[in-house]
Coordinates of C-alpha atoms in Angstrom, one line a residue:
M1 CA -52.9 107.1 -81.8
N2 CA -56.1 105.5 -83.2
T3 CA -54.5 105.2 -86.6
N4 CA -51.5 103.4 -85.2
T5 CA -53.7 101.1 -83.2
K6 CA -55.8 100.2 -86.2
S7 CA -52.6 99.6 -88.2
G8 CA -51.2 97.4 -85.5
E9 CA -54.5 95.4 -85.3
G10 CA -54.5 95.0 -89.1
G11 CA -51.0 93.8 -89.2
S12 CA -51.6 91.3 -86.4
R13 CA -54.7 90.0 -88.2
A14 CA -52.8 89.7 -91.5
R15 CA -50.1 87.7 -89.8
G16 CA -52.8 85.5 -88.2
M17 CA -54.3 84.9 -91.6
V18 CA -51.0 83.9 -93.2
L19 CA -50.1 81.8 -90.2
A20 CA -53.4 80.0 -90.0
A21 CA -53.3 79.3 -93.8
G22 CA -49.8 77.9 -93.5
R23 CA -50.6 75.8 -90.5
G24 CA -53.8 74.5 -92.1
L25 CA -51.9 73.6 -95.3
A26 CA -49.2 71.8 -93.3
L27 CA -51.8 69.9 -91.3
A28 CA -53.7 68.8 -94.5
V29 CA -50.5 67.6 -96.3
V30 CA -49.2 65.7 -93.3
S31 CA -52.4 64.4 -91.7
L32 CA -53.9 62.8 -94.7
P33 CA -51.2 60.2 -95.4
L34 CA -50.5 59.6 -91.7
S35 CA -54.2 59.1 -90.8
I36 CA -54.7 56.7 -93.7
L37 CA -51.5 54.8 -92.7
G38 CA -52.5 54.6 -89.0
F39 CA -56.0 53.5 -89.8
C40 CA -54.9 50.8 -92.3
L41 CA -52.1 49.5 -90.1
S42 CA -54.6 49.3 -87.2
L43 CA -57.1 47.3 -89.2
V44 CA -54.6 44.9 -90.6
S45 CA -52.9 44.4 -87.2
M46 CA -56.2 43.7 -85.5
A47 CA -57.3 41.4 -88.3
L48 CA -54.1 39.3 -87.6
I49 CA -54.8 38.8 -83.9
P50 CA -56.7 35.5 -84.4
I51 CA -53.6 33.9 -86.0
G52 CA -51.2 35.3 -83.3
A53 CA -49.2 37.9 -85.4
G54 CA -51.6 40.7 -84.4
A55 CA -51.0 40.1 -80.7
I56 CA -47.4 41.1 -81.3
T57 CA -47.9 44.0 -83.7
T58 CA -51.1 45.6 -82.3
P59 CA -49.5 47.1 -79.1
F60 CA -46.9 48.9 -81.2
V61 CA -49.4 50.1 -83.7
V62 CA -51.8 51.4 -81.0
R63 CA -49.0 53.1 -79.2
G64 CA -48.0 54.8 -82.5
V65 CA -51.5 56.0 -83.1
R66 CA -51.7 57.3 -79.5
A67 CA -48.5 59.2 -80.0
Y68 CA -49.8 60.7 -83.2
A69 CA -53.1 61.7 -81.5
D70 CA -51.2 63.2 -78.5
R71 CA -49.2 65.3 -81.0
R72 CA -52.4 66.6 -82.5
R73 CA -53.7 67.4 -79.1
A74 CA -50.6 69.4 -78.4
L75 CA -51.0 71.3 -81.8
A76 CA -54.7 72.0 -81.1
E77 CA -53.8 73.7 -77.8
Q78 CA -50.7 75.5 -79.3
W79 CA -52.1 76.6 -82.6
G80 CA -55.8 76.9 -81.9
G81 CA -56.2 77.3 -78.1
V82 CA -58.3 74.2 -78.1
R83 CA -57.5 71.9 -75.2
I84 CA -58.3 68.2 -75.8
P85 CA -58.0 66.0 -72.7
S86 CA -56.3 62.6 -73.0
A87 CA -57.9 59.7 -71.2
Y88 CA -55.9 56.6 -72.1
R89 CA -55.7 53.8 -69.6
P90 CA -52.2 52.7 -68.7
V91 CA -50.7 50.2 -71.1
P92 CA -50.5 46.8 -69.3
E93 CA -46.9 46.1 -68.4
T94 CA -46.7 42.4 -68.9
S95 CA -44.6 40.1 -70.9
N96 CA -47.7 38.3 -72.2
P97 CA -48.5 39.9 -75.6
W98 CA -52.1 38.5 -75.5
K99 CA -52.8 40.2 -72.1
R100 CA -51.2 43.5 -73.4
T101 CA -53.3 43.4 -76.6
Y102 CA -56.5 42.5 -74.7
G103 CA -55.9 45.4 -72.3
L104 CA -55.4 47.9 -75.1
L105 CA -58.5 46.7 -77.0
R106 CA -60.6 47.1 -73.9
D107 CA -59.7 50.7 -73.6
P108 CA -62.5 52.9 -75.2
A109 CA -59.8 55.4 -76.2
T110 CA -58.3 52.9 -78.6
W111 CA -61.6 52.8 -80.6
R112 CA -62.1 56.5 -80.3
D113 CA -58.7 57.0 -81.9
L114 CA -59.7 54.8 -84.8
R115 CA -62.9 56.8 -85.3
W116 CA -60.8 60.0 -85.2
L117 CA -58.5 58.7 -87.9
Q118 CA -61.4 58.2 -90.2
V119 CA -62.7 61.7 -89.5
D120 CA -59.3 63.2 -89.8
M121 CA -58.7 61.8 -93.3
T122 CA -62.0 63.1 -94.6
A123 CA -63.7 66.1 -92.8
G124 CA -60.6 66.8 -90.9
F125 CA -58.6 67.1 -94.2
V126 CA -61.2 69.5 -95.6
T127 CA -61.3 71.7 -92.6
A128 CA -57.6 71.9 -92.4
L129 CA -57.2 72.7 -96.1
L130 CA -60.0 75.3 -96.2
P131 CA -58.0 78.2 -94.5
A132 CA -55.2 77.8 -97.1
V133 CA -57.7 77.6 -100.0
L134 CA -59.5 80.7 -98.8
F135 CA -56.2 82.6 -98.5
L136 CA -54.5 81.4 -101.8
Y137 CA -57.5 81.3 -104.1
P138 CA -57.9 85.1 -104.4
F139 CA -54.4 85.3 -105.9
E140 CA -55.6 83.2 -108.8
G141 CA -58.4 85.8 -109.4
F142 CA -55.9 88.7 -109.4
A143 CA -53.6 86.7 -111.8
V144 CA -56.6 86.1 -114.1
A145 CA -57.4 89.9 -114.1
A146 CA -53.7 90.7 -114.9
G147 CA -54.0 88.8 -118.2
L148 CA -53.8 85.1 -117.3
W149 CA -57.3 84.7 -118.5
R150 CA -56.0 84.8 -122.1
V151 CA -54.0 81.6 -121.5
L152 CA -56.6 79.9 -119.4
A153 CA -59.6 80.7 -121.5
D154 CA -58.0 79.9 -124.9
G155 CA -61.2 80.6 -126.8
Q156 CA -63.4 78.9 -124.2
T157 CA -65.1 80.1 -121.0
Y158 CA -62.9 79.9 -117.9
W159 CA -64.8 79.9 -114.6
Y160 CA -63.3 81.6 -111.6
G161 CA -65.7 80.6 -108.9
F162 CA -69.1 81.5 -110.2
V163 CA -67.7 84.2 -112.6
P164 CA -67.4 83.2 -116.3
V165 CA -64.2 84.8 -117.7
T166 CA -64.2 85.4 -121.5
D167 CA -62.7 88.9 -121.8
Q168 CA -61.0 91.6 -119.8
P169 CA -64.2 93.1 -118.2
S170 CA -65.2 89.6 -117.0
A171 CA -61.6 89.1 -115.8
L172 CA -62.0 92.3 -113.7
G173 CA -65.2 90.8 -112.3
A174 CA -63.0 87.8 -111.2
A175 CA -60.6 90.2 -109.5
A176 CA -63.5 91.8 -107.6
T177 CA -64.6 88.4 -106.5
A178 CA -61.0 87.6 -105.4
A179 CA -60.9 90.8 -103.4
V180 CA -64.1 89.8 -101.6
L181 CA -62.7 86.4 -100.9
L182 CA -59.4 87.9 -99.6
V183 CA -61.4 90.1 -97.2
A184 CA -63.3 87.0 -96.0
A185 CA -60.0 85.2 -95.6
F186 CA -58.6 88.2 -93.6
R187 CA -61.5 87.9 -91.2
L188 CA -62.3 84.1 -91.2
T189 CA -59.1 82.2 -91.7
P190 CA -58.0 81.9 -88.0
G191 CA -61.5 80.8 -87.1
L192 CA -61.7 78.2 -89.8
L193 CA -58.5 76.6 -88.4
A194 CA -60.1 76.6 -85.0
V195 CA -63.0 74.7 -86.5
H196 CA -60.6 72.0 -87.5
F197 CA -59.3 71.6 -84.0
K198 CA -62.8 71.7 -82.5
L199 CA -63.8 68.9 -84.8
T200 CA -60.8 67.0 -83.6
R201 CA -61.9 67.6 -80.0
A202 CA -65.4 66.5 -80.7
V203 CA -64.1 63.1 -81.7
L204 CA -61.0 62.6 -79.5
A205 CA -62.3 64.0 -76.2
P206 CA -63.5 61.4 -73.7
S207 CA -67.3 60.9 -73.2
Q208 CA -69.2 61.9 -70.1
A209 CA -69.4 58.3 -69.0
E210 CA -65.6 58.1 -69.1
L211 CA -65.3 61.3 -67.2
A212 CA -67.7 60.0 -64.6
E213 CA -65.7 56.8 -64.2
R214 CA -62.6 59.0 -63.9
V215 CA -64.3 61.0 -61.1
R216 CA -65.2 57.7 -59.3
V217 CA -61.6 56.4 -59.5
L218 CA -60.3 59.7 -58.2
T219 CA -62.8 59.7 -55.3
E220 CA -61.7 56.2 -54.3
T221 CA -58.0 57.1 -54.5
R222 CA -58.7 60.2 -52.4
R223 CA -60.5 58.2 -49.8
D224 CA -57.6 55.7 -49.7
A225 CA -55.2 58.5 -49.3
V226 CA -57.1 60.0 -46.4
D227 CA -57.4 56.5 -44.8
T228 CA -53.7 55.9 -45.3
S229 CA -52.8 59.3 -43.8
A230 CA -55.0 58.7 -40.8
A231 CA -53.4 55.3 -40.2
E232 CA -50.0 56.8 -40.5
L233 CA -50.8 59.5 -37.9
R234 CA -52.1 56.8 -35.5
R235 CA -48.9 54.8 -36.0
I236 CA -46.7 57.9 -35.3
E237 CA -48.8 58.6 -32.2
R238 CA -48.5 55.0 -31.0
D239 CA -44.7 54.9 -31.7
L240 CA -44.2 58.1 -29.8
H241 CA -46.3 57.1 -26.9
D242 CA -44.9 53.6 -26.5
G243 CA -41.3 54.4 -27.4
A244 CA -39.6 57.7 -27.2
Q245 CA -42.2 59.2 -24.8
A246 CA -41.9 56.3 -22.3
R247 CA -38.1 56.5 -22.4
L248 CA -38.1 60.2 -21.8
V249 CA -40.5 59.8 -18.8
A250 CA -38.2 57.1 -17.4
M251 CA -35.2 59.3 -17.9
G252 CA -36.9 62.2 -16.1
M253 CA -37.6 59.8 -13.2
D254 CA -34.0 58.6 -13.1
L255 CA -32.7 62.2 -13.1
G256 CA -35.0 62.9 -10.1
T257 CA -33.5 59.9 -8.3
V258 CA -30.0 61.2 -9.1
E259 CA -30.9 64.5 -7.4
M260 CA -31.8 62.6 -4.2
L261 CA -28.8 60.3 -4.2
V262 CA -26.0 62.7 -5.4
D263 CA -25.2 63.7 -1.8
K264 CA -26.2 60.5 0.1
N265 CA -25.0 57.8 -2.2
P266 CA -22.8 59.1 -5.1
E267 CA -22.0 55.6 -6.4
K268 CA -25.6 54.8 -6.8
A269 CA -26.3 58.2 -8.3
K270 CA -23.6 57.5 -11.0
E271 CA -25.3 54.1 -11.9
V272 CA -28.7 55.8 -12.2
L273 CA -27.2 58.6 -14.3
A274 CA -25.6 56.1 -16.6
Q275 CA -29.0 54.4 -17.0
A276 CA -30.5 57.8 -17.8
R277 CA -27.8 58.4 -20.4
R278 CA -28.6 55.0 -22.1
S279 CA -32.3 55.9 -22.0
S280 CA -31.6 59.2 -23.8
A281 CA -29.6 57.5 -26.4
E282 CA -32.3 54.9 -27.0
A283 CA -34.9 57.6 -27.2
L284 CA -32.9 59.5 -29.7
S285 CA -32.4 56.4 -31.8
E286 CA -36.2 55.7 -31.8
L287 CA -36.9 59.3 -32.8
R288 CA -34.5 59.0 -35.7
D289 CA -36.1 55.8 -36.8
L290 CA -39.5 57.5 -36.5
V291 CA -38.4 60.5 -38.6
R292 CA -36.9 58.1 -41.2
G293 CA -40.2 56.4 -41.4
I294 CA -42.0 59.7 -42.0
H295 CA -39.6 61.2 -44.5
P296 CA -36.0 60.0 -44.6
P297 CA -33.5 62.9 -44.5
V298 CA -31.5 61.4 -47.3
L299 CA -34.6 61.5 -49.5
A300 CA -35.1 65.2 -48.8
E301 CA -31.4 66.0 -49.2
R302 CA -30.2 63.7 -52.0
G303 CA -33.3 62.7 -53.9
L304 CA -35.0 59.4 -54.8
G305 CA -32.0 57.6 -56.4
D306 CA -29.6 58.1 -53.4
A307 CA -32.4 57.3 -50.9
V308 CA -33.1 54.0 -52.6
R309 CA -29.3 53.2 -52.7
A310 CA -29.1 54.0 -49.0
L311 CA -32.1 51.8 -48.3
A312 CA -30.5 48.9 -50.3
L313 CA -27.3 49.1 -48.2
R314 CA -29.3 48.5 -45.0
L315 CA -30.9 45.2 -46.3
P316 CA -29.2 41.8 -45.9
V317 CA -29.2 40.8 -49.5
T318 CA -27.3 42.0 -52.6
I319 CA -29.3 44.8 -54.3
E320 CA -28.3 46.5 -57.5
V321 CA -29.8 49.9 -58.1
N322 CA -29.8 51.6 -61.5
V323 CA -31.0 55.2 -61.7
E324 CA -31.7 57.2 -64.8
L325 CA -33.5 60.4 -63.8
D326 CA -31.6 62.9 -66.0
G327 CA -30.4 64.8 -63.0
G328 CA -34.0 65.9 -62.1
R329 CA -36.3 65.2 -59.2
P330 CA -40.0 64.5 -59.1
D331 CA -42.3 66.6 -56.9
A332 CA -41.8 65.8 -53.2
P333 CA -45.2 63.9 -52.7
V334 CA -44.5 61.7 -55.8
E335 CA -40.9 61.2 -54.6
S336 CA -42.0 60.1 -51.2
A337 CA -44.7 57.8 -52.5
A338 CA -42.2 56.1 -54.8
Y339 CA -39.6 55.7 -52.1
F340 CA -42.0 54.0 -49.6
A341 CA -43.4 51.9 -52.4
V342 CA -39.8 50.7 -53.2
S343 CA -39.2 50.2 -49.5
E344 CA -42.3 48.0 -49.1
L345 CA -41.4 45.9 -52.2
L346 CA -37.8 45.4 -51.0
T347 CA -39.0 44.4 -47.6
N348 CA -41.5 41.9 -49.0
A349 CA -38.8 40.4 -51.3
V350 CA -36.3 40.0 -48.4
K351 CA -38.9 38.5 -46.0
H352 CA -41.0 36.3 -48.3
S353 CA -39.3 35.5 -51.7
G354 CA -36.2 33.7 -50.5
A355 CA -34.2 35.8 -53.0
D356 CA -30.4 36.4 -52.6
R357 CA -30.3 39.1 -55.3
I358 CA -32.6 42.0 -56.2
W359 CA -32.4 44.5 -59.0
V360 CA -34.0 48.0 -58.8
D361 CA -34.3 50.2 -61.9
L362 CA -35.6 53.8 -61.8
H363 CA -35.9 55.9 -64.9
H364 CA -38.0 58.7 -66.3
G365 CA -39.4 59.1 -69.8
A366 CA -42.5 60.2 -71.7
G367 CA -43.8 61.9 -68.5
Q368 CA -43.7 58.7 -66.5
L369 CA -41.5 57.7 -63.6
R370 CA -41.0 53.9 -64.1
I371 CA -39.7 51.7 -61.3
S372 CA -39.1 48.0 -61.5
V373 CA -38.1 45.7 -58.7
T374 CA -36.9 42.2 -59.7
D375 CA -35.8 39.4 -57.5
N376 CA -34.5 35.8 -58.2
G377 CA -36.7 34.3 -55.5
G378 CA -39.4 31.6 -55.7
G379 CA -42.1 33.7 -57.2
G380 CA -45.8 33.3 -56.5
A381 CA -46.4 36.9 -55.4
A382 CA -50.0 38.1 -56.2
M383 CA -52.2 41.1 -55.5
G384 CA -54.3 40.6 -52.4
A385 CA -52.3 37.6 -51.2
G386 CA -51.1 39.3 -48.0
S387 CA -48.0 40.5 -49.7
G388 CA -48.6 44.3 -49.2
L389 CA -48.9 44.9 -52.9
A390 CA -52.5 46.1 -52.6
G391 CA -51.4 48.8 -50.2
V392 CA -48.6 49.8 -52.6
E393 CA -51.1 50.0 -55.4
R394 CA -53.4 52.2 -53.3
R395 CA -50.5 54.5 -52.4
L396 CA -49.7 54.9 -56.1
G397 CA -53.3 55.3 -57.1
T398 CA -53.3 58.7 -55.3
F399 CA -51.0 60.0 -58.1
D400 CA -52.6 58.1 -61.0
G401 CA -49.9 55.5 -60.7
V402 CA -50.2 51.8 -61.7
L403 CA -48.6 48.6 -60.5
A404 CA -48.1 45.4 -62.5
V405 CA -46.9 42.1 -61.1
S406 CA -45.2 39.2 -63.0
S407 CA -44.4 36.4 -60.6
P408 CA -44.7 32.9 -62.0
A409 CA -44.2 29.9 -59.7
G410 CA -40.5 29.3 -59.3
G411 CA -39.7 32.9 -60.1
P412 CA -38.4 35.4 -60.9
T413 CA -40.7 38.1 -59.6
M414 CA -40.9 41.5 -61.3
V415 CA -43.0 44.3 -60.0
T416 CA -43.3 47.4 -62.2
M417 CA -44.7 50.8 -61.1
E418 CA -45.5 53.8 -63.3
I419 CA -46.3 57.2 -61.9
P420 CA -47.1 60.2 -64.2
C421 CA -44.8 63.1 -63.2
V422 CA -42.3 65.7 -64.5
L423 CA -38.8 66.2 -63.2
S424 CA -37.7 69.6 -61.9

């Protein structure tokens, strides 16, 4: 039993050695040209910003570098068990290339990526290549001992590591050195690959100051979520007290009156009973509106796309809804927040923009739910201008969502929202 266990452990360790060497070699071969290319393109693009061309190219280059860095984060966790958090700020969604470029350059993660590219093409290349070298170099020593020394030496001294090879006995010394190196590779190769990923983490991971800022933002969004939830509960209580509850009390009083009049004045009893029936219908309608305001049934049953389409049908302007969610649905809290955000934006557009046509686009990609609401109204919408956009932004902030507004005077107005999520 012990022999089988040791044999299994040895085979597993051997597979780990070969796998780590192959992965390290692949990383070294691929990362060196890509890191050099990414770094050079970034420098050239940023150098062209003063003449205007860089404002157009920099966002594309930065996004490419971020995609490359995110891929390395995924490989670090998958191949080395090293988790590297990503702390990119949302890319500004604006048609102005200068604002988009300025927003990207203000992000500390952009400059951290540039530092990582420099490290990756130097120390990162060495640490990635080292497992493969440690694994493959011993085979040269064995080949030298098998007779290759005669070709390599050719009347001169051939050095294998620190062993000078001039004849067969010294070639056997090279083989002994190769055996020691192979044993070292057997034990150290997986750990050496982990060193590469730990070096990547040391450069790519956000600093403590950024993490502290992240905690501050999360604290604020949590406080906003609690305040919003408390205000929503007060609204529900007020609507129940002033609406459905009052009508139900009145209906109970009418039914009591009917009991007294049913024998003495049947005609009057019928009138009061009809009034009670109308009160019950109105109470039911108010309860349905209240439930729809809390969580629309169509949202729970049919999903975000159909809920937005149903919402669009109830509004007095022409609204085109385009949904591309690949048949999946976000988590219920995200779905609810997105629905009410769209509802608020559509209500604002109908009331304040003077638009007669609105377009709503919902699609999911790259781990983001992206929603845009565009109208052909008069424009002029702005954050904090009483338009309700600040409240929408706070609602989205609970889920790390962002909101961007483009609304020049004279229109059109385009509001874009992005919420990180996955579809299930």
